Amino acid sequence: MVSFIISVLVLVLGYYTYGKLVENIFGVDTKRETPAIRLRDDIDFMPLPAWRIFLIQFLNIAGLGPIFGAIAGAMFGPAAFLWIVLGSIFAGAVHDYFSGMLSVRHNGLSISEIVGIYLGPRMKHVMRYFTVILLIFVGTVFLMGPAKIIDGMTGNMWNLWIWVGIILAYYILSTLLPIDKMIGKIYPVFGVAMLLMALGLLIALFFGDYTIPELVPSNLVNMTSDPEATPLFPILFVTIACGAISGFHATQSPLMARCMQNERLGRKIFFGTMITEGVVALIWAAAAMTFFGNVGGLNDAMLANGNNAAWAANEISLNMLGKVGGVLALLGIVAAPITSGDTAFRSARLILSDIFKTDQKKIKNRLYISIPLFIVAFALTQMDFGMIWRYFAWSNQTLATVVLWTITAYLIYENKLYWVTLIPAIFMTMVCSTYILIAPEGFELENNVAYIGGAILTILISLLFWYYAVQRKKVFVQVM
């Protein structure tokens, strides 16, 4: 319990200390007019209250990440706590803050366009395709996932595809309508529900008969049932994404960058929501390690139930929170992925509108872009869900890596302290390079071979990105 409490306190302290340092490095301009005011169209660009933006951003980036990812990560043991804390402060929150604030500085542009500004047109074109595909993957995963959960909760009362159709209809509306009509009204409610569920679990952990394992050297080992098949590095660092660092966040931040009324809100909205998500992930990881007796019990339970994190989250909620937990579980486990799916499609629409420079004030223009996205997503629902999720996990962390390198290039250009993103960029390059070499959906190499290959790839990729950053500084023309 002591280690868990210290971990939560370190996260909060990280917001007030490291968050302030990062804010100072960026250099906010409180007098600068934001895109929400300068480009207001009452569709995507629209000033919203700071508290509402915070809750929308929190639910945008959270979804099921700090629940399912934390439960799966808890199977590795207390090492998950360390990654959540260090990842959230020094990688995730930094990634989210700079990606959001750079969007604010560049007229609310999508992340692919920001990459193009600081790493050049070639990287921009690659990232355009990459981010749209990733967002379609997210939308598809969070279309089928909730539908299956609801279908199971209702005892297969209706056909699975009826639930898919209902969720898809909601996605279409939330993608097309002005941001304050559905997202601006529904998200704050679900965001509060998700926080209340985490708070309830925290109270249950403190006052219930639970023993949270401590962060001691003897516990910082791989506690999964098959350590050889699931090595702690790099698998843990891909398994826990949204609770530490996630590239998906960089696709969501421009949505709120178009609604902020002042740059001084950036630390609260971007850095703060990531720290909040880290706290939620810590709570869920601790609950998973204790509810089933210990980490070994969690691994046995997950193995017996097909490694189904949704089942584990439902069991934890119902048993630790009682009847109230059942309601909150429904909101958290069903609503959370839906509220990530809809903003995934909305973000894809905005990226494509940035690419084709299409005015989104007219509904027909929004329809032209959105309809093909939903057709592709529905077609992907016919594929193996597990395979889509695994490729999404790696693609997600790869996007985070590219964004970190982009921010590093920006800091180099501005002659600012670029090490705050250079170090996590190199680390995440190592994670992604090693993962694709070692994972079943990748090259499935022997662990030792994958580690050597990952190290070589990291050096080569890091040198390549550094070259892009330096070259871009020489020819840089700021786009505003």
Short mmCIF file of C-alpha atoms in Angstrom, two decimals:
data_model
loop_
_atom_site.label_atom_id
_atom_site.label_comp_id
_atom_site.label_asym_id
_atom_site.label_seq_id
_atom_site.Cartn_x
_atom_site.Cartn_y
_atom_site.Cartn_z
CA MET A 1 0.00 0.00 0.00
CA VAL A 2 2.86 2.41 0.81
CA SER A 3 4.31 2.14 -2.70
CA PHE A 4 0.89 2.70 -4.24
CA ILE A 5 0.27 5.86 -2.18
CA ILE A 6 3.72 7.19 -3.03
CA SER A 7 3.08 6.47 -6.73
CA VAL A 8 -0.14 8.52 -6.69
CA LEU A 9 1.58 11.38 -4.85
CA VAL A 10 4.49 11.37 -7.31
CA LEU A 11 2.06 11.68 -10.22
CA VAL A 12 0.34 14.67 -8.60
CA LEU A 13 3.70 16.24 -7.74
CA GLY A 14 4.81 15.65 -11.33
CA TYR A 15 1.97 17.86 -12.56
CA TYR A 16 3.01 20.79 -10.39
CA THR A 17 6.76 20.46 -10.93
CA TYR A 18 7.66 18.79 -14.22
CA GLY A 19 4.44 20.08 -15.78
CA LYS A 20 5.46 23.64 -14.88
CA LEU A 21 8.93 23.05 -16.32
CA VAL A 22 7.46 21.80 -19.60
CA GLU A 23 5.07 24.75 -19.72
CA ASN A 24 7.99 27.16 -19.22
CA ILE A 25 9.99 25.44 -21.96
CA PHE A 26 7.10 25.89 -24.39
CA GLY A 27 6.43 29.48 -23.32
CA VAL A 28 2.71 30.21 -23.27
CA ASP A 29 1.44 33.54 -24.56
CA THR A 30 -1.69 34.48 -22.59
CA LYS A 31 -2.38 37.42 -24.90
CA ARG A 32 -2.27 35.36 -28.09
CA GLU A 33 -5.68 34.79 -29.68
CA THR A 34 -6.50 31.07 -29.88
CA PRO A 35 -8.02 29.27 -32.91
CA ALA A 36 -11.31 28.86 -30.97
CA ILE A 37 -11.75 32.62 -31.11
CA ARG A 38 -9.90 33.55 -34.28
CA LEU A 39 -11.37 30.79 -36.49
CA ARG A 40 -14.70 30.22 -34.78
CA ASP A 41 -17.19 28.33 -36.99
CA ASP A 42 -19.46 26.85 -34.28
CA ILE A 43 -18.82 23.35 -35.66
CA ASP A 44 -15.29 22.37 -34.64
CA PHE A 45 -13.84 25.76 -33.67
CA MET A 46 -15.77 27.01 -30.66
CA PRO A 47 -14.82 28.38 -27.22
CA LEU A 48 -15.86 26.04 -24.39
CA PRO A 49 -15.47 26.36 -20.60
CA ALA A 50 -12.17 24.99 -19.26
CA TRP A 51 -13.85 22.44 -16.96
CA ARG A 52 -15.85 21.04 -19.86
CA ILE A 53 -12.77 20.83 -22.09
CA PHE A 54 -10.89 19.02 -19.31
CA LEU A 55 -13.58 16.34 -18.95
CA ILE A 56 -13.96 15.94 -22.72
CA GLN A 57 -10.20 15.62 -23.20
CA PHE A 58 -9.97 13.17 -20.30
CA LEU A 59 -12.63 10.90 -21.77
CA ASN A 60 -11.19 11.40 -25.28
CA ILE A 61 -7.79 10.06 -24.29
CA ALA A 62 -8.91 7.59 -21.63
CA GLY A 63 -11.56 5.30 -23.06
CA LEU A 64 -10.77 1.79 -21.93
CA GLY A 65 -7.01 2.36 -21.94
CA PRO A 66 -6.47 2.99 -18.21
CA ILE A 67 -8.87 0.11 -17.40
CA PHE A 68 -8.17 -2.75 -19.80
CA GLY A 69 -4.53 -1.79 -20.39
CA ALA A 70 -3.89 -1.46 -16.65
CA ILE A 71 -5.50 -4.84 -15.92
CA ALA A 72 -3.44 -6.55 -18.62
CA GLY A 73 -0.32 -4.68 -17.45
CA ALA A 74 -0.96 -5.73 -13.83
CA MET A 75 -0.30 -9.32 -14.92
CA PHE A 76 3.39 -8.32 -15.05
CA GLY A 77 3.30 -7.30 -11.37
CA PRO A 78 4.32 -4.07 -9.58
CA ALA A 79 6.65 -3.15 -12.45
CA ALA A 80 3.44 -1.83 -14.01
CA PHE A 81 3.27 0.85 -11.28
CA LEU A 82 6.72 2.08 -12.20
CA TRP A 83 5.92 2.34 -15.90
CA ILE A 84 2.61 4.14 -15.26
CA VAL A 85 4.26 6.76 -13.02
CA LEU A 86 7.43 7.39 -15.05
CA GLY A 87 5.66 6.99 -18.38
CA SER A 88 2.83 9.38 -17.50
CA ILE A 89 5.10 12.16 -16.21
CA PHE A 90 8.13 12.02 -18.47
CA ALA A 91 6.61 10.68 -21.69
CA GLY A 92 2.80 10.73 -21.90
CA ALA A 93 2.07 14.11 -20.33
CA VAL A 94 4.95 15.77 -22.21
CA HIS A 95 3.74 14.18 -25.47
CA ASP A 96 0.15 15.31 -24.85
CA TYR A 97 1.05 18.84 -23.77
CA PHE A 98 3.31 19.68 -26.70
CA SER A 99 1.10 18.00 -29.33
CA GLY A 100 -1.91 19.94 -28.02
CA MET A 101 -0.12 23.27 -27.72
CA LEU A 102 1.52 22.98 -31.14
CA SER A 103 -1.96 22.47 -32.56
CA VAL A 104 -3.10 25.61 -30.72
CA ARG A 105 -0.16 27.53 -32.20
CA HIS A 106 -0.88 26.24 -35.71
CA ASN A 107 -4.57 27.05 -36.12
CA GLY A 108 -5.81 23.79 -34.60
CA LEU A 109 -4.08 21.66 -37.26
CA SER A 110 -4.18 17.87 -36.99
CA ILE A 111 -1.08 16.00 -35.84
CA SER A 112 -0.14 14.79 -39.33
CA GLU A 113 0.11 18.41 -40.51
CA ILE A 114 2.17 19.36 -37.45
CA VAL A 115 4.56 16.50 -38.27
CA GLY A 116 4.90 17.89 -41.79
CA ILE A 117 5.81 21.35 -40.52
CA TYR A 118 8.69 20.12 -38.34
CA LEU A 119 9.85 16.93 -40.11
CA GLY A 120 9.13 17.80 -43.72
CA PRO A 121 6.58 16.95 -46.45
CA ARG A 122 7.63 13.30 -46.83
CA MET A 123 6.91 12.54 -43.19
CA LYS A 124 3.68 14.52 -43.47
CA HIS A 125 2.37 12.31 -46.28
CA VAL A 126 3.35 9.14 -44.41
CA MET A 127 1.67 10.35 -41.22
CA ARG A 128 -1.48 11.38 -43.05
CA TYR A 129 -2.09 7.81 -44.15
CA PHE A 130 -0.81 6.35 -40.89
CA THR A 131 -3.02 8.42 -38.58
CA VAL A 132 -6.19 7.97 -40.62
CA ILE A 133 -5.65 4.20 -40.72
CA LEU A 134 -4.93 4.16 -36.99
CA LEU A 135 -8.09 6.14 -36.23
CA ILE A 136 -10.19 3.81 -38.38
CA PHE A 137 -8.68 0.90 -36.41
CA VAL A 138 -9.64 2.65 -33.16
CA GLY A 139 -13.16 3.30 -34.40
CA THR A 140 -13.54 -0.32 -35.52
CA VAL A 141 -12.17 -1.72 -32.24
CA PHE A 142 -14.46 0.53 -30.24
CA LEU A 143 -17.39 -0.34 -32.47
CA MET A 144 -17.18 -4.11 -32.05
CA GLY A 145 -15.83 -4.12 -28.47
CA PRO A 146 -18.75 -2.30 -26.77
CA ALA A 147 -21.29 -4.13 -28.95
CA LYS A 148 -19.95 -7.49 -27.74
CA ILE A 149 -19.94 -6.31 -24.11
CA ILE A 150 -23.54 -5.04 -24.29
CA ASP A 151 -24.63 -8.19 -26.09
CA GLY A 152 -23.11 -10.29 -23.30
CA MET A 153 -24.55 -8.12 -20.52
CA THR A 154 -28.05 -8.39 -21.99
CA GLY A 155 -27.84 -12.17 -22.35
CA ASN A 156 -27.78 -12.04 -26.16
CA MET A 157 -31.29 -10.57 -26.06
CA TRP A 158 -30.72 -8.94 -29.44
CA ASN A 159 -28.47 -9.85 -32.30
CA LEU A 160 -24.90 -8.54 -31.98
CA TRP A 161 -25.24 -6.62 -35.24
CA ILE A 162 -28.21 -4.66 -33.93
CA TRP A 163 -25.95 -3.24 -31.21
CA VAL A 164 -23.27 -2.56 -33.84
CA GLY A 165 -25.85 -0.64 -35.86
CA ILE A 166 -27.00 1.42 -32.87
CA ILE A 167 -23.44 2.36 -31.92
CA LEU A 168 -22.58 3.14 -35.54
CA ALA A 169 -25.60 5.45 -35.78
CA TYR A 170 -24.37 7.32 -32.69
CA TYR A 171 -20.87 7.55 -34.20
CA ILE A 172 -22.26 9.11 -37.37
CA LEU A 173 -24.18 11.76 -35.43
CA SER A 174 -21.30 12.64 -33.07
CA THR A 175 -18.90 12.89 -36.01
CA LEU A 176 -21.12 15.22 -38.01
CA LEU A 177 -22.80 17.45 -35.41
CA PRO A 178 -21.18 20.55 -33.86
CA ILE A 179 -18.91 19.58 -30.97
CA ASP A 180 -21.14 21.19 -28.33
CA LYS A 181 -24.30 19.30 -29.35
CA MET A 182 -23.46 15.72 -28.33
CA ILE A 183 -19.82 15.44 -27.31
CA GLY A 184 -19.91 18.66 -25.30
CA LYS A 185 -22.97 17.49 -23.36
CA ILE A 186 -22.46 13.73 -22.96
CA TYR A 187 -18.71 13.54 -22.34
CA PRO A 188 -18.59 15.53 -19.09
CA VAL A 189 -21.22 13.20 -17.57
CA PHE A 190 -19.35 10.04 -18.57
CA GLY A 191 -16.03 11.62 -17.57
CA VAL A 192 -17.32 12.25 -14.04
CA ALA A 193 -18.73 8.68 -13.91
CA MET A 194 -15.34 7.24 -14.85
CA LEU A 195 -13.61 9.31 -12.17
CA LEU A 196 -16.22 8.28 -9.58
CA MET A 197 -15.67 4.63 -10.45
CA ALA A 198 -11.92 5.05 -9.92
CA LEU A 199 -12.55 6.93 -6.65
CA GLY A 200 -14.86 4.14 -5.46
CA LEU A 201 -12.18 1.54 -6.16
CA LEU A 202 -9.62 3.66 -4.34
CA ILE A 203 -11.83 3.83 -1.23
CA ALA A 204 -12.46 0.07 -1.43
CA LEU A 205 -8.71 -0.58 -1.64
CA PHE A 206 -8.04 1.57 1.43
CA PHE A 207 -10.84 0.24 3.63
CA GLY A 208 -11.26 -3.30 2.30
CA ASP A 209 -9.26 -6.39 3.14
CA TYR A 210 -6.79 -5.93 0.29
CA THR A 211 -3.00 -6.00 0.19
CA ILE A 212 -1.38 -4.11 -2.68
CA PRO A 213 2.08 -5.52 -3.52
CA GLU A 214 4.98 -3.17 -2.84
CA LEU A 215 7.47 -1.74 -5.30
CA VAL A 216 10.54 -3.54 -3.99
CA PRO A 217 13.42 -5.04 -6.04
CA SER A 218 12.18 -8.60 -5.54
CA ASN A 219 8.81 -7.64 -7.09
CA LEU A 220 10.27 -5.85 -10.11
CA VAL A 221 10.34 -9.03 -12.14
CA ASN A 222 8.11 -10.44 -14.86
CA MET A 223 5.23 -12.15 -13.02
CA THR A 224 3.26 -13.27 -16.06
CA SER A 225 2.54 -16.99 -16.37
CA ASP A 226 4.91 -17.29 -19.36
CA PRO A 227 7.72 -14.69 -19.08
CA GLU A 228 9.54 -16.09 -22.12
CA ALA A 229 6.51 -15.53 -24.38
CA THR A 230 5.68 -12.14 -22.85
CA PRO A 231 8.98 -10.47 -21.90
CA LEU A 232 8.56 -7.44 -19.68
CA PHE A 233 10.47 -5.35 -22.22
CA PRO A 234 8.93 -4.44 -24.60
CA ILE A 235 5.50 -6.06 -24.04
CA LEU A 236 4.59 -4.15 -20.85
CA PHE A 237 5.35 -0.81 -22.53
CA VAL A 238 2.90 -1.55 -25.34
CA THR A 239 0.28 -3.22 -23.13
CA ILE A 240 -0.07 -0.15 -20.90
CA ALA A 241 -0.37 2.65 -23.43
CA CYS A 242 -3.12 5.10 -22.50
CA GLY A 243 -2.11 4.87 -18.84
CA ALA A 244 1.45 5.95 -19.66
CA ILE A 245 1.88 7.22 -23.24
CA SER A 246 -0.34 6.82 -26.28
CA GLY A 247 -0.09 8.21 -29.81
CA PHE A 248 -3.89 8.21 -30.01
CA HIS A 249 -3.85 11.19 -27.63
CA ALA A 250 -2.06 13.31 -30.23
CA THR A 251 -4.97 12.74 -32.62
CA GLN A 252 -7.46 13.87 -29.97
CA SER A 253 -5.72 16.97 -28.66
CA PRO A 254 -6.47 19.09 -31.79
CA LEU A 255 -10.19 18.68 -31.04
CA MET A 256 -9.73 20.56 -27.78
CA ALA A 257 -7.05 22.88 -29.22
CA ARG A 258 -9.90 24.26 -31.33
CA CYS A 259 -11.97 24.99 -28.21
CA MET A 260 -9.44 26.50 -25.76
CA GLN A 261 -9.89 30.19 -24.95
CA ASN A 262 -6.39 30.84 -23.59
CA GLU A 263 -2.96 29.19 -23.87
CA ARG A 264 -2.53 29.19 -20.08
CA LEU A 265 -5.14 26.39 -19.93
CA GLY A 266 -2.81 24.03 -21.80
CA ARG A 267 -1.10 22.53 -18.75
CA LYS A 268 -4.41 21.78 -17.07
CA ILE A 269 -6.09 20.37 -20.17
CA PHE A 270 -3.27 18.42 -21.81
CA PHE A 271 -0.68 17.67 -19.09
CA GLY A 272 -3.33 17.44 -16.37
CA THR A 273 -5.62 14.98 -18.10
CA MET A 274 -2.71 12.62 -18.78
CA ILE A 275 -1.70 12.71 -15.11
CA THR A 276 -5.33 12.07 -14.15
CA GLU A 277 -5.40 9.12 -16.51
CA GLY A 278 -2.20 7.83 -14.92
CA VAL A 279 -3.86 7.93 -11.47
CA VAL A 280 -6.87 6.02 -12.83
CA ALA A 281 -4.55 3.43 -14.39
CA LEU A 282 -2.69 3.03 -11.07
CA ILE A 283 -5.97 2.40 -9.25
CA TRP A 284 -7.11 -0.22 -11.75
CA ALA A 285 -3.72 -1.95 -11.79
CA ALA A 286 -3.73 -2.09 -7.97
CA ALA A 287 -7.31 -3.40 -7.92
CA ALA A 288 -6.44 -6.12 -10.44
CA MET A 289 -3.36 -7.24 -8.47
CA THR A 290 -5.33 -7.48 -5.21
CA PHE A 291 -8.88 -8.54 -6.08
CA PHE A 292 -7.81 -11.95 -7.36
CA GLY A 293 -5.61 -12.55 -4.29
CA ASN A 294 -2.27 -11.66 -5.86
CA VAL A 295 -0.60 -11.25 -9.25
CA GLY A 296 -0.50 -15.03 -9.70
CA GLY A 297 -4.24 -15.22 -9.03
CA LEU A 298 -4.84 -12.50 -11.61
CA ASN A 299 -2.85 -14.40 -14.22
CA ASP A 300 -4.74 -17.64 -13.47
CA ALA A 301 -8.12 -15.89 -13.64
CA MET A 302 -7.27 -14.14 -16.90
CA LEU A 303 -5.98 -17.35 -18.46
CA ALA A 304 -9.14 -19.21 -17.45
CA ASN A 305 -11.30 -16.51 -19.05
CA GLY A 306 -9.45 -16.07 -22.31
CA ASN A 307 -7.40 -13.05 -21.14
CA ASN A 308 -10.63 -11.07 -21.24
CA ALA A 309 -9.95 -7.73 -19.54
CA ALA A 310 -13.64 -6.76 -19.90
CA TRP A 311 -14.61 -9.76 -17.78
CA ALA A 312 -12.00 -8.87 -15.15
CA ALA A 313 -13.11 -5.21 -15.04
CA ASN A 314 -16.74 -6.27 -14.63
CA GLU A 315 -15.87 -8.71 -11.81
CA ILE A 316 -13.77 -6.11 -9.99
CA SER A 317 -16.45 -3.41 -10.29
CA LEU A 318 -19.38 -5.56 -9.19
CA ASN A 319 -17.58 -7.12 -6.24
CA MET A 320 -15.62 -4.12 -4.97
CA LEU A 321 -18.32 -1.50 -5.56
CA GLY A 322 -21.56 -3.48 -5.17
CA LYS A 323 -24.78 -2.43 -6.92
CA VAL A 324 -23.50 1.08 -7.52
CA GLY A 325 -20.46 -0.53 -9.09
CA GLY A 326 -22.70 -2.32 -11.56
CA VAL A 327 -24.08 0.98 -12.83
CA LEU A 328 -20.63 2.61 -12.91
CA ALA A 329 -19.19 -0.49 -14.61
CA LEU A 330 -21.81 -0.18 -17.31
CA LEU A 331 -20.92 3.48 -17.81
CA GLY A 332 -17.19 2.91 -17.64
CA ILE A 333 -16.82 -0.37 -19.50
CA VAL A 334 -19.41 0.35 -22.20
CA ALA A 335 -19.54 4.14 -22.50
CA ALA A 336 -15.78 4.70 -22.31
CA PRO A 337 -14.89 2.81 -25.50
CA ILE A 338 -17.85 4.33 -27.33
CA THR A 339 -16.66 7.81 -26.42
CA SER A 340 -13.22 6.97 -27.80
CA GLY A 341 -14.67 5.53 -30.99
CA ASP A 342 -16.74 8.58 -31.87
CA THR A 343 -13.89 11.04 -31.42
CA ALA A 344 -11.63 8.72 -33.43
CA PHE A 345 -13.94 9.14 -36.41
CA ARG A 346 -14.29 12.87 -35.74
CA SER A 347 -10.50 13.23 -35.64
CA ALA A 348 -10.20 11.29 -38.91
CA ARG A 349 -12.71 13.68 -40.48
CA LEU A 350 -10.70 16.69 -39.31
CA ILE A 351 -7.42 15.22 -40.57
CA LEU A 352 -8.93 14.58 -44.00
CA SER A 353 -10.46 18.06 -44.05
CA ASP A 354 -7.01 19.51 -43.27
CA ILE A 355 -5.49 17.45 -46.08
CA PHE A 356 -8.07 18.45 -48.69
CA LYS A 357 -8.60 21.93 -47.18
CA THR A 358 -12.36 21.38 -47.13
CA ASP A 359 -14.56 23.82 -45.24
CA GLN A 360 -16.43 21.83 -42.59
CA LYS A 361 -19.15 24.39 -41.93
CA LYS A 362 -21.37 22.80 -44.59
CA ILE A 363 -22.93 19.47 -43.62
CA LYS A 364 -22.49 18.05 -47.13
CA ASN A 365 -18.71 18.49 -46.88
CA ARG A 366 -18.69 16.62 -43.57
CA LEU A 367 -20.76 13.85 -45.15
CA TYR A 368 -18.43 13.50 -48.17
CA ILE A 369 -15.51 12.83 -45.85
CA SER A 370 -17.28 10.80 -43.16
CA ILE A 371 -19.28 8.27 -45.19
CA PRO A 372 -16.21 6.50 -46.69
CA LEU A 373 -14.69 6.28 -43.18
CA PHE A 374 -17.73 4.45 -41.83
CA ILE A 375 -17.91 2.13 -44.84
CA VAL A 376 -14.27 1.09 -44.35
CA ALA A 377 -14.76 0.68 -40.58
CA PHE A 378 -17.83 -1.52 -41.06
CA ALA A 379 -15.91 -3.67 -43.55
CA LEU A 380 -13.13 -4.12 -40.98
CA THR A 381 -15.64 -5.49 -38.46
CA GLN A 382 -15.64 -8.67 -40.56
CA MET A 383 -11.95 -9.24 -39.72
CA ASP A 384 -10.54 -10.96 -36.64
CA PHE A 385 -11.00 -8.53 -33.73
CA GLY A 386 -7.91 -9.74 -31.87
CA MET A 387 -5.65 -9.17 -34.87
CA ILE A 388 -6.95 -5.61 -35.38
CA TRP A 389 -6.34 -4.84 -31.70
CA ARG A 390 -2.77 -6.17 -31.74
CA TYR A 391 -1.80 -4.10 -34.76
CA PHE A 392 -3.52 -1.08 -33.24
CA ALA A 393 -1.44 -1.46 -30.05
CA TRP A 394 1.87 -1.32 -31.94
CA SER A 395 0.69 1.39 -34.35
CA ASN A 396 -0.47 3.47 -31.40
CA GLN A 397 2.95 3.48 -29.73
CA THR A 398 4.68 4.04 -33.07
CA LEU A 399 2.60 7.17 -33.59
CA ALA A 400 3.58 8.37 -30.09
CA THR A 401 7.22 7.87 -31.04
CA VAL A 402 6.93 9.91 -34.23
CA VAL A 403 5.14 12.68 -32.34
CA LEU A 404 7.93 12.77 -29.73
CA TRP A 405 10.50 13.12 -32.52
CA THR A 406 8.37 15.88 -34.07
CA ILE A 407 8.30 17.80 -30.79
CA THR A 408 12.06 17.29 -30.48
CA ALA A 409 12.49 18.86 -33.93
CA TYR A 410 10.33 21.80 -32.86
CA LEU A 411 12.41 22.30 -29.70
CA ILE A 412 15.65 22.11 -31.72
CA TYR A 413 14.31 24.74 -34.11
CA GLU A 414 13.29 27.00 -31.21
CA ASN A 415 16.64 26.43 -29.41
CA LYS A 416 14.83 25.10 -26.35
CA LEU A 417 15.57 22.18 -23.98
CA TYR A 418 14.94 19.34 -26.40
CA TRP A 419 16.11 16.57 -24.04
CA VAL A 420 12.65 16.50 -22.41
CA THR A 421 11.36 14.76 -25.53
CA LEU A 422 14.59 13.38 -27.00
CA ILE A 423 15.07 10.86 -24.16
CA PRO A 424 11.50 9.46 -24.26
CA ALA A 425 11.65 9.50 -28.09
CA ILE A 426 14.72 7.25 -28.11
CA PHE A 427 13.21 4.98 -25.44
CA MET A 428 9.92 4.57 -27.33
CA THR A 429 11.83 3.95 -30.55
CA MET A 430 13.52 1.04 -28.78
CA VAL A 431 10.15 -0.22 -27.50
CA CYS A 432 8.46 -0.16 -30.92
CA SER A 433 11.46 -1.55 -32.82
CA THR A 434 11.89 -4.46 -30.41
CA TYR A 435 8.17 -5.17 -30.19
CA ILE A 436 7.66 -5.60 -33.94
CA LEU A 437 10.65 -7.96 -34.05
CA ILE A 438 9.50 -10.07 -31.08
CA ALA A 439 5.69 -10.09 -31.32
CA PRO A 440 3.63 -12.83 -33.04
CA GLU A 441 2.06 -10.22 -35.32
CA GLY A 442 5.57 -9.07 -36.25
CA PHE A 443 8.68 -11.10 -37.10
CA GLU A 444 8.44 -13.39 -34.03
CA LEU A 445 12.22 -13.56 -33.55
CA GLU A 446 13.98 -15.08 -30.56
CA ASN A 447 14.11 -12.66 -27.65
CA ASN A 448 17.89 -12.14 -27.65
CA VAL A 449 17.96 -11.65 -31.42
CA ALA A 450 15.07 -9.19 -31.19
CA TYR A 451 16.86 -7.17 -28.51
CA ILE A 452 19.98 -6.85 -30.64
CA GLY A 453 17.95 -6.02 -33.72
CA GLY A 454 15.89 -3.52 -31.74
CA ALA A 455 19.03 -1.76 -30.52
CA ILE A 456 20.42 -1.50 -34.06
CA LEU A 457 17.09 -0.23 -35.42
CA THR A 458 16.86 2.30 -32.61
CA ILE A 459 20.25 3.76 -33.47
CA LEU A 460 19.44 3.93 -37.18
CA ILE A 461 15.93 5.36 -36.72
CA SER A 462 17.13 7.89 -34.14
CA LEU A 463 19.87 9.09 -36.48
CA LEU A 464 17.32 9.37 -39.30
CA PHE A 465 14.91 11.46 -37.24
CA TRP A 466 17.75 13.61 -35.94
CA TYR A 467 18.84 14.23 -39.54
CA TYR A 468 15.28 15.21 -40.51
CA ALA A 469 15.07 17.58 -37.53
CA VAL A 470 18.39 19.30 -38.23
CA GLN A 471 17.77 19.54 -41.98
CA ARG A 472 14.31 20.90 -41.39
CA LYS A 473 15.74 23.61 -39.17
CA LYS A 474 17.93 24.78 -42.03
CA VAL A 475 15.07 25.18 -44.48
CA PHE A 476 12.25 25.76 -42.03
CA VAL A 477 9.43 28.06 -43.08
CA GLN A 478 6.89 28.48 -40.26
CA VAL A 479 3.33 27.79 -41.35
CA MET A 480 0.64 29.73 -39.56
#
